[in-house]
Amino acid sequence: MTHVSSTQEVPAHGGTPRHIAIIMDGNGRWARSRMLPRIAGHRRGLEAVRATVENCAERGVEYLTLFAFSSENWRRPAEEVALLMQLFQVALTSEVERMHKHGVRLKVVGDTKRFGDKMQRLIEQGERLTAANQRLTLTIAANYGGRWDLLQAVNRIEERPIDEAALTRHLAMSYAPEPDLFVRTGGEQRISNFLLWQLAYTEFYFTETLWPDFDAAALDQAIASYGSRELRFGRSCEQVAASSTSKRAGAA
């Protein structure tokens, strides 16, 4: 499926974002504030993932992309990385059937070769089982980095000179439209090497809410913020107003 590039055409958009991308930040701080080990925060964060998938599906969001583990997260303490890998494996084992039952398609993007054979096998099985599902596409970015994505895409391109369409076809998420809404929990305000190409005209929403506390109400606040904004895509205010008037007249 070919998706519109926001730098070349004005994509269709409405009050509910079609694609939401989230950096799930704050698990460790959530645990520390309760004098719990960091892994307790990550486990609670997994519950928030499950709830967010369900809440997005209920609201008509078609694509949800979650930044689970960046290519820079290997710098964390080895014990924490090992625990995160175990948790990811448990999630792949226990959650895929639930997702399949609810019509959710699973995709995992990133340099998964660094994961063990069992993890790679579970990813492949989960993607294959849910491949035909259409209610919501859940993408987990694991060992993913935006610069890695661009480099691997460039290295795959045979056409010269390279144009935007050629590069986009080889990105890890070529199957999905560009995100309409980017959310980062936990109070930080940066994109941390996430979807560098795809966020060109994405609306940003930062919240102090820690990821384990990100519930349906928090999601609704993010969506409401998106719905209240004037999406210009490089156009002037007058052009946006004229376009809205034309659409209303055509619908009348």
PDB file of C-alpha atoms in Angstrom:
ATOM      1  CA  MET A   1       0.000   0.000   0.000  1.00  0.00           C
ATOM      2  CA  THR A   2       1.291   3.467  -0.931  1.00  0.00           C
ATOM      3  CA  HIS A   3       0.940   6.181   1.720  1.00  0.00           C
ATOM      4  CA  VAL A   4       1.006   9.933   1.171  1.00  0.00           C
ATOM      5  CA  SER A   5       4.218  11.763   2.067  1.00  0.00           C
ATOM      6  CA  SER A   6       3.455  14.832   4.182  1.00  0.00           C
ATOM      7  CA  THR A   7       6.251  16.784   2.490  1.00  0.00           C
ATOM      8  CA  GLN A   8       4.831  16.151  -0.991  1.00  0.00           C
ATOM      9  CA  GLU A   9       1.066  16.115  -0.489  1.00  0.00           C
ATOM     10  CA  VAL A  10      -1.362  17.125   2.234  1.00  0.00           C
ATOM     11  CA  PRO A  11      -2.462  13.830   3.819  1.00  0.00           C
ATOM     12  CA  ALA A  12      -6.053  13.184   4.830  1.00  0.00           C
ATOM     13  CA  HIS A  13      -6.591  13.975   8.495  1.00  0.00           C
ATOM     14  CA  GLY A  14      -9.414  14.284  10.991  1.00  0.00           C
ATOM     15  CA  GLY A  15     -10.096  14.731  14.673  1.00  0.00           C
ATOM     16  CA  THR A  16      -8.793  11.261  15.560  1.00  0.00           C
ATOM     17  CA  PRO A  17      -5.219  10.498  14.526  1.00  0.00           C
ATOM     18  CA  ARG A  18      -4.877   7.562  12.192  1.00  0.00           C
ATOM     19  CA  HIS A  19      -1.397   6.735  13.491  1.00  0.00           C
ATOM     20  CA  ILE A  20      -0.050   7.404  17.004  1.00  0.00           C
ATOM     21  CA  ALA A  21       3.615   6.885  17.890  1.00  0.00           C
ATOM     22  CA  ILE A  22       4.629   6.798  21.549  1.00  0.00           C
ATOM     23  CA  ILE A  23       7.887   6.910  23.501  1.00  0.00           C
ATOM     24  CA  MET A  24       6.958   5.100  26.709  1.00  0.00           C
ATOM     25  CA  ASP A  25       9.096   6.918  29.279  1.00  0.00           C
ATOM     26  CA  GLY A  26       8.999   6.838  33.072  1.00  0.00           C
ATOM     27  CA  ASN A  27       8.895   3.179  34.115  1.00  0.00           C
ATOM     28  CA  GLY A  28      12.005   3.482  36.273  1.00  0.00           C
ATOM     29  CA  ARG A  29      10.888   6.700  37.939  1.00  0.00           C
ATOM     30  CA  TRP A  30       7.460   5.205  38.608  1.00  0.00           C
ATOM     31  CA  ALA A  31       9.118   2.298  40.422  1.00  0.00           C
ATOM     32  CA  ARG A  32      11.623   4.488  42.270  1.00  0.00           C
ATOM     33  CA  SER A  33       8.878   6.760  43.604  1.00  0.00           C
ATOM     34  CA  ARG A  34       7.319   3.662  45.173  1.00  0.00           C
ATOM     35  CA  MET A  35      10.661   2.268  46.399  1.00  0.00           C
ATOM     36  CA  LEU A  36      10.318  -0.685  44.056  1.00  0.00           C
ATOM     37  CA  PRO A  37      12.954  -2.237  41.746  1.00  0.00           C
ATOM     38  CA  ARG A  38      13.051  -0.846  38.187  1.00  0.00           C
ATOM     39  CA  ILE A  39      11.739  -4.106  36.751  1.00  0.00           C
ATOM     40  CA  ALA A  40       8.497  -3.537  38.688  1.00  0.00           C
ATOM     41  CA  GLY A  41       8.033  -0.352  36.689  1.00  0.00           C
ATOM     42  CA  HIS A  42       8.656  -2.183  33.427  1.00  0.00           C
ATOM     43  CA  ARG A  43       6.123  -4.862  34.374  1.00  0.00           C
ATOM     44  CA  ARG A  44       3.562  -2.199  35.180  1.00  0.00           C
ATOM     45  CA  GLY A  45       4.476  -0.518  31.894  1.00  0.00           C
ATOM     46  CA  LEU A  46       3.541  -3.711  30.060  1.00  0.00           C
ATOM     47  CA  GLU A  47       0.061  -3.444  31.581  1.00  0.00           C
ATOM     48  CA  ALA A  48      -0.127   0.110  30.229  1.00  0.00           C
ATOM     49  CA  VAL A  49       0.823  -1.201  26.781  1.00  0.00           C
ATOM     50  CA  ARG A  50      -2.024  -3.696  26.870  1.00  0.00           C
ATOM     51  CA  ALA A  51      -4.504  -1.017  27.928  1.00  0.00           C
ATOM     52  CA  THR A  52      -3.274   1.495  25.341  1.00  0.00           C
ATOM     53  CA  VAL A  53      -3.610  -1.016  22.517  1.00  0.00           C
ATOM     54  CA  GLU A  54      -7.205  -1.707  23.565  1.00  0.00           C
ATOM     55  CA  ASN A  55      -7.996   1.994  24.052  1.00  0.00           C
ATOM     56  CA  CYS A  56      -6.570   2.968  20.656  1.00  0.00           C
ATOM     57  CA  ALA A  57      -8.523   0.220  18.912  1.00  0.00           C
ATOM     58  CA  GLU A  58     -11.735   1.373  20.602  1.00  0.00           C
ATOM     59  CA  ARG A  59     -11.141   4.959  19.423  1.00  0.00           C
ATOM     60  CA  GLY A  60     -10.586   4.046  15.792  1.00  0.00           C
ATOM     61  CA  VAL A  61      -6.806   4.528  15.690  1.00  0.00           C
ATOM     62  CA  GLU A  62      -5.493   2.338  12.871  1.00  0.00           C
ATOM     63  CA  TYR A  63      -1.761   2.276  13.680  1.00  0.00           C
ATOM     64  CA  LEU A  64      -0.002   2.394  17.052  1.00  0.00           C
ATOM     65  CA  THR A  65       3.795   2.411  17.208  1.00  0.00           C
ATOM     66  CA  LEU A  66       5.567   1.951  20.550  1.00  0.00           C
ATOM     67  CA  PHE A  67       9.268   2.602  21.150  1.00  0.00           C
ATOM     68  CA  ALA A  68      10.095  -0.357  23.392  1.00  0.00           C
ATOM     69  CA  PHE A  69      13.898  -0.545  23.195  1.00  0.00           C
ATOM     70  CA  SER A  70      16.224   1.796  21.340  1.00  0.00           C
ATOM     71  CA  SER A  71      19.574   0.911  19.811  1.00  0.00           C
ATOM     72  CA  GLU A  72      21.093   3.121  22.530  1.00  0.00           C
ATOM     73  CA  ASN A  73      19.389   1.262  25.382  1.00  0.00           C
ATOM     74  CA  TRP A  74      22.121  -1.395  25.274  1.00  0.00           C
ATOM     75  CA  ARG A  75      24.149   1.181  27.246  1.00  0.00           C
ATOM     76  CA  ARG A  76      21.980   0.548  30.306  1.00  0.00           C
ATOM     77  CA  PRO A  77      23.197  -1.759  33.095  1.00  0.00           C
ATOM     78  CA  ALA A  78      23.522  -5.341  31.840  1.00  0.00           C
ATOM     79  CA  GLU A  79      21.165  -6.653  34.513  1.00  0.00           C
ATOM     80  CA  GLU A  80      18.394  -4.266  33.466  1.00  0.00           C
ATOM     81  CA  VAL A  81      18.871  -5.087  29.778  1.00  0.00           C
ATOM     82  CA  ALA A  82      18.645  -8.812  30.551  1.00  0.00           C
ATOM     83  CA  LEU A  83      15.437  -8.281  32.511  1.00  0.00           C
ATOM     84  CA  LEU A  84      13.949  -6.192  29.687  1.00  0.00           C
ATOM     85  CA  MET A  85      14.737  -8.944  27.191  1.00  0.00           C
ATOM     86  CA  GLN A  86      13.052 -11.491  29.471  1.00  0.00           C
ATOM     87  CA  LEU A  87       9.995  -9.256  29.775  1.00  0.00           C
ATOM     88  CA  PHE A  88       9.831  -8.783  26.010  1.00  0.00           C
ATOM     89  CA  GLN A  89       9.980 -12.536  25.547  1.00  0.00           C
ATOM     90  CA  VAL A  90       7.214 -13.074  28.106  1.00  0.00           C
ATOM     91  CA  ALA A  91       5.080 -10.458  26.347  1.00  0.00           C
ATOM     92  CA  LEU A  92       5.551 -12.146  22.971  1.00  0.00           C
ATOM     93  CA  THR A  93       4.559 -15.459  24.528  1.00  0.00           C
ATOM     94  CA  SER A  94       1.539 -14.263  26.507  1.00  0.00           C
ATOM     95  CA  GLU A  95       0.084 -11.343  24.539  1.00  0.00           C
ATOM     96  CA  VAL A  96       0.057 -12.418  20.896  1.00  0.00           C
ATOM     97  CA  GLU A  97      -2.968 -14.694  21.216  1.00  0.00           C
ATOM     98  CA  ARG A  98      -4.870 -11.895  22.963  1.00  0.00           C
ATOM     99  CA  MET A  99      -3.980  -9.454  20.176  1.00  0.00           C
ATOM    100  CA  HIS A 100      -4.974 -11.945  17.505  1.00  0.00           C
ATOM    101  CA  LYS A 101      -8.330 -12.517  19.197  1.00  0.00           C
ATOM    102  CA  HIS A 102      -9.013  -8.751  19.116  1.00  0.00           C
ATOM    103  CA  GLY A 103      -8.000  -8.254  15.482  1.00  0.00           C
ATOM    104  CA  VAL A 104      -4.619  -6.627  16.165  1.00  0.00           C
ATOM    105  CA  ARG A 105      -1.770  -7.087  13.713  1.00  0.00           C
ATOM    106  CA  LEU A 106       1.715  -7.254  15.240  1.00  0.00           C
ATOM    107  CA  LYS A 107       4.834  -5.874  13.563  1.00  0.00           C
ATOM    108  CA  VAL A 108       8.299  -5.603  15.103  1.00  0.00           C
ATOM    109  CA  VAL A 109      10.826  -3.214  13.525  1.00  0.00           C
ATOM    110  CA  GLY A 110      14.486  -2.768  14.347  1.00  0.00           C
ATOM    111  CA  ASP A 111      17.733  -4.690  14.073  1.00  0.00           C
ATOM    112  CA  THR A 112      16.336  -7.889  15.569  1.00  0.00           C
ATOM    113  CA  LYS A 113      19.410  -9.918  14.597  1.00  0.00           C
ATOM    114  CA  ARG A 114      20.953  -8.949  17.934  1.00  0.00           C
ATOM    115  CA  PHE A 115      18.204 -10.808  19.786  1.00  0.00           C
ATOM    116  CA  GLY A 116      18.522 -14.522  20.502  1.00  0.00           C
ATOM    117  CA  ASP A 117      17.125 -17.242  18.261  1.00  0.00           C
ATOM    118  CA  LYS A 118      14.126 -17.843  20.530  1.00  0.00           C
ATOM    119  CA  MET A 119      13.178 -14.161  20.516  1.00  0.00           C
ATOM    120  CA  GLN A 120      13.473 -13.951  16.739  1.00  0.00           C
ATOM    121  CA  ARG A 121      11.357 -17.069  16.385  1.00  0.00           C
ATOM    122  CA  LEU A 122       8.640 -15.651  18.662  1.00  0.00           C
ATOM    123  CA  ILE A 123       8.613 -12.401  16.657  1.00  0.00           C
ATOM    124  CA  GLU A 124       8.264 -14.291  13.397  1.00  0.00           C
ATOM    125  CA  GLN A 125       5.470 -16.486  14.784  1.00  0.00           C
ATOM    126  CA  GLY A 126       3.572 -13.501  16.182  1.00  0.00           C
ATOM    127  CA  GLU A 127       3.794 -11.533  12.938  1.00  0.00           C
ATOM    128  CA  ARG A 128       2.726 -14.549  10.891  1.00  0.00           C
ATOM    129  CA  LEU A 129      -0.245 -15.384  13.139  1.00  0.00           C
ATOM    130  CA  THR A 130      -1.633 -11.828  13.092  1.00  0.00           C
ATOM    131  CA  ALA A 131      -0.684 -10.859   9.524  1.00  0.00           C
ATOM    132  CA  ALA A 132      -4.258 -10.732   8.198  1.00  0.00           C
ATOM    133  CA  ASN A 133      -5.716  -8.720  11.096  1.00  0.00           C
ATOM    134  CA  GLN A 134      -6.973  -5.240  10.182  1.00  0.00           C
ATOM    135  CA  ARG A 135      -8.487  -3.602  13.263  1.00  0.00           C
ATOM    136  CA  LEU A 136      -5.202  -2.074  14.474  1.00  0.00           C
ATOM    137  CA  THR A 137      -1.561  -2.485  13.472  1.00  0.00           C
ATOM    138  CA  LEU A 138       0.658  -2.495  16.560  1.00  0.00           C
ATOM    139  CA  THR A 139       4.306  -1.873  15.778  1.00  0.00           C
ATOM    140  CA  ILE A 140       6.927  -2.523  18.444  1.00  0.00           C
ATOM    141  CA  ALA A 141      10.217  -0.727  17.757  1.00  0.00           C
ATOM    142  CA  ALA A 142      12.893  -2.891  19.387  1.00  0.00           C
ATOM    143  CA  ASN A 143      16.631  -2.327  18.971  1.00  0.00           C
ATOM    144  CA  TYR A 144      15.473   0.448  16.675  1.00  0.00           C
ATOM    145  CA  GLY A 145      17.078   3.793  15.901  1.00  0.00           C
ATOM    146  CA  GLY A 146      16.036   6.418  13.373  1.00  0.00           C
ATOM    147  CA  ARG A 147      19.553   6.750  11.992  1.00  0.00           C
ATOM    148  CA  TRP A 148      19.859   2.961  11.665  1.00  0.00           C
ATOM    149  CA  ASP A 149      16.574   2.972   9.755  1.00  0.00           C
ATOM    150  CA  LEU A 150      17.771   5.610   7.297  1.00  0.00           C
ATOM    151  CA  LEU A 151      21.136   3.919   6.771  1.00  0.00           C
ATOM    152  CA  GLN A 152      19.674   0.472   6.169  1.00  0.00           C
ATOM    153  CA  ALA A 153      17.184   1.996   3.719  1.00  0.00           C
ATOM    154  CA  VAL A 154      19.901   3.810   1.763  1.00  0.00           C
ATOM    155  CA  ASN A 155      21.997   0.645   1.603  1.00  0.00           C
ATOM    156  CA  ARG A 156      19.077  -1.238   0.026  1.00  0.00           C
ATOM    157  CA  ILE A 157      18.337   1.304  -2.698  1.00  0.00           C
ATOM    158  CA  GLU A 158      19.526   0.389  -6.162  1.00  0.00           C
ATOM    159  CA  GLU A 159      17.993   3.357  -8.001  1.00  0.00           C
ATOM    160  CA  ARG A 160      20.166   6.406  -8.610  1.00  0.00           C
ATOM    161  CA  PRO A 161      19.682   9.244  -8.046  1.00  0.00           C
ATOM    162  CA  ILE A 162      17.787   8.572  -4.833  1.00  0.00           C
ATOM    163  CA  ASP A 163      14.465  10.322  -4.403  1.00  0.00           C
ATOM    164  CA  GLU A 164      12.059  10.436  -1.473  1.00  0.00           C
ATOM    165  CA  ALA A 165       9.804   7.691  -2.820  1.00  0.00           C
ATOM    166  CA  ALA A 166      12.726   5.314  -3.322  1.00  0.00           C
ATOM    167  CA  LEU A 167      14.017   5.808   0.214  1.00  0.00           C
ATOM    168  CA  THR A 168      10.574   5.560   1.822  1.00  0.00           C
ATOM    169  CA  ARG A 169       9.953   2.163   0.211  1.00  0.00           C
ATOM    170  CA  HIS A 170      12.927   0.730   2.111  1.00  0.00           C
ATOM    171  CA  LEU A 171      12.244   2.166   5.569  1.00  0.00           C
ATOM    172  CA  ALA A 172      11.369  -0.321   8.294  1.00  0.00           C
ATOM    173  CA  MET A 173       7.812   1.061   8.489  1.00  0.00           C
ATOM    174  CA  SER A 174       7.077   1.470   4.779  1.00  0.00           C
ATOM    175  CA  TYR A 175       3.784  -0.362   5.403  1.00  0.00           C
ATOM    176  CA  ALA A 176       2.383   2.414   7.617  1.00  0.00           C
ATOM    177  CA  PRO A 177       1.367   6.039   7.076  1.00  0.00           C
ATOM    178  CA  GLU A 178       3.446   8.701   8.791  1.00  0.00           C
ATOM    179  CA  PRO A 179       2.387   9.279  12.411  1.00  0.00           C
ATOM    180  CA  ASP A 180      -0.231  11.964  12.915  1.00  0.00           C
ATOM    181  CA  LEU A 181       0.512  12.254  16.643  1.00  0.00           C
ATOM    182  CA  PHE A 182       3.722  11.648  18.577  1.00  0.00           C
ATOM    183  CA  VAL A 183       3.376  11.217  22.345  1.00  0.00           C
ATOM    184  CA  ARG A 184       6.173  11.111  24.898  1.00  0.00           C
ATOM    185  CA  THR A 185       5.362  10.381  28.507  1.00  0.00           C
ATOM    186  CA  GLY A 186       7.502  11.131  31.554  1.00  0.00           C
ATOM    187  CA  GLY A 187       8.132  14.835  31.002  1.00  0.00           C
ATOM    188  CA  GLU A 188      11.116  14.660  28.627  1.00  0.00           C
ATOM    189  CA  GLN A 189      10.831  16.673  25.408  1.00  0.00           C
ATOM    190  CA  ARG A 190      12.950  15.046  22.716  1.00  0.00           C
ATOM    191  CA  ILE A 191      12.472  12.363  20.065  1.00  0.00           C
ATOM    192  CA  SER A 192      15.519  10.260  21.052  1.00  0.00           C
ATOM    193  CA  ASN A 193      16.401   8.929  17.589  1.00  0.00           C
ATOM    194  CA  PHE A 194      12.848   7.680  16.970  1.00  0.00           C
ATOM    195  CA  LEU A 195      11.291   7.746  13.461  1.00  0.00           C
ATOM    196  CA  LEU A 196      13.509  10.608  12.286  1.00  0.00           C
ATOM    197  CA  TRP A 197      12.203  10.519   8.706  1.00  0.00           C
ATOM    198  CA  GLN A 198       8.561   9.876   9.503  1.00  0.00           C
ATOM    199  CA  LEU A 199       8.006  12.673  12.059  1.00  0.00           C
ATOM    200  CA  ALA A 200       8.463  15.526   9.561  1.00  0.00           C
ATOM    201  CA  TYR A 201       4.926  16.912  10.030  1.00  0.00           C
ATOM    202  CA  THR A 202       3.755  14.931  13.037  1.00  0.00           C
ATOM    203  CA  GLU A 203       2.080  16.811  15.891  1.00  0.00           C
ATOM    204  CA  PHE A 204       4.010  16.474  19.174  1.00  0.00           C
ATOM    205  CA  TYR A 205       2.430  15.966  22.592  1.00  0.00           C
ATOM    206  CA  PHE A 206       4.533  15.812  25.765  1.00  0.00           C
ATOM    207  CA  THR A 207       3.072  14.849  29.122  1.00  0.00           C
ATOM    208  CA  GLU A 208       4.437  14.624  32.663  1.00  0.00           C
ATOM    209  CA  THR A 209       2.436  11.419  33.162  1.00  0.00           C
ATOM    210  CA  LEU A 210       4.742   8.443  33.683  1.00  0.00           C
ATOM    211  CA  TRP A 211       4.117   5.585  31.285  1.00  0.00           C
ATOM    212  CA  PRO A 212       2.689   3.117  33.855  1.00  0.00           C
ATOM    213  CA  ASP A 213       0.032   5.748  34.663  1.00  0.00           C
ATOM    214  CA  PHE A 214      -0.867   6.449  31.025  1.00  0.00           C
ATOM    215  CA  ASP A 215      -4.512   5.382  30.947  1.00  0.00           C
ATOM    216  CA  ALA A 216      -7.594   5.980  28.787  1.00  0.00           C
ATOM    217  CA  ALA A 217      -8.045   9.503  30.162  1.00  0.00           C
ATOM    218  CA  ALA A 218      -4.430  10.390  29.362  1.00  0.00           C
ATOM    219  CA  LEU A 219      -4.832   9.027  25.834  1.00  0.00           C
ATOM    220  CA  ASP A 220      -7.997  11.061  25.376  1.00  0.00           C
ATOM    221  CA  GLN A 221      -6.159  14.221  26.468  1.00  0.00           C
ATOM    222  CA  ALA A 222      -3.474  13.582  23.859  1.00  0.00           C
ATOM    223  CA  ILE A 223      -6.052  12.959  21.130  1.00  0.00           C
ATOM    224  CA  ALA A 224      -8.031  16.063  22.173  1.00  0.00           C
ATOM    225  CA  SER A 225      -4.858  18.158  21.932  1.00  0.00           C
ATOM    226  CA  TYR A 226      -4.268  16.832  18.430  1.00  0.00           C
ATOM    227  CA  GLY A 227      -7.869  17.504  17.432  1.00  0.00           C
ATOM    228  CA  SER A 228      -7.658  21.123  18.576  1.00  0.00           C
ATOM    229  CA  ARG A 229      -4.695  22.008  16.372  1.00  0.00           C
ATOM    230  CA  GLU A 230      -4.634  23.603  12.944  1.00  0.00           C
ATOM    231  CA  LEU A 231      -2.741  21.220  10.677  1.00  0.00           C
ATOM    232  CA  ARG A 232      -1.053  23.298   8.000  1.00  0.00           C
ATOM    233  CA  PHE A 233       1.531  21.031   6.313  1.00  0.00           C
ATOM    234  CA  GLY A 234       3.406  24.102   5.082  1.00  0.00           C
ATOM    235  CA  ARG A 235       0.296  26.035   4.028  1.00  0.00           C
ATOM    236  CA  SER A 236      -0.827  29.443   5.279  1.00  0.00           C
ATOM    237  CA  CYS A 237      -3.721  29.941   7.696  1.00  0.00           C
ATOM    238  CA  GLU A 238      -5.771  31.361   4.835  1.00  0.00           C
ATOM    239  CA  GLN A 239      -5.163  28.279   2.678  1.00  0.00           C
ATOM    240  CA  VAL A 240      -6.190  25.955   5.519  1.00  0.00           C
ATOM    241  CA  ALA A 241      -9.368  27.966   6.097  1.00  0.00           C
ATOM    242  CA  ALA A 242     -10.203  27.952   2.373  1.00  0.00           C
ATOM    243  CA  SER A 243      -9.636  24.198   2.186  1.00  0.00           C
ATOM    244  CA  SER A 244     -11.944  23.607   5.166  1.00  0.00           C
ATOM    245  CA  THR A 245     -14.633  25.787   3.601  1.00  0.00           C
ATOM    246  CA  SER A 246     -14.341  23.911   0.321  1.00  0.00           C
ATOM    247  CA  LYS A 247     -14.688  20.543   2.071  1.00  0.00           C
ATOM    248  CA  ARG A 248     -17.770  21.673   3.985  1.00  0.00           C
ATOM    249  CA  ALA A 249     -19.354  22.976   0.780  1.00  0.00           C
ATOM    250  CA  GLY A 250     -18.626  19.706  -0.999  1.00  0.00           C
ATOM    251  CA  ALA A 251     -20.230  17.712   1.809  1.00  0.00           C
ATOM    252  CA  ALA A 252     -23.378  19.861   1.807  1.00  0.00           C
TER     253      ALA A 252
END
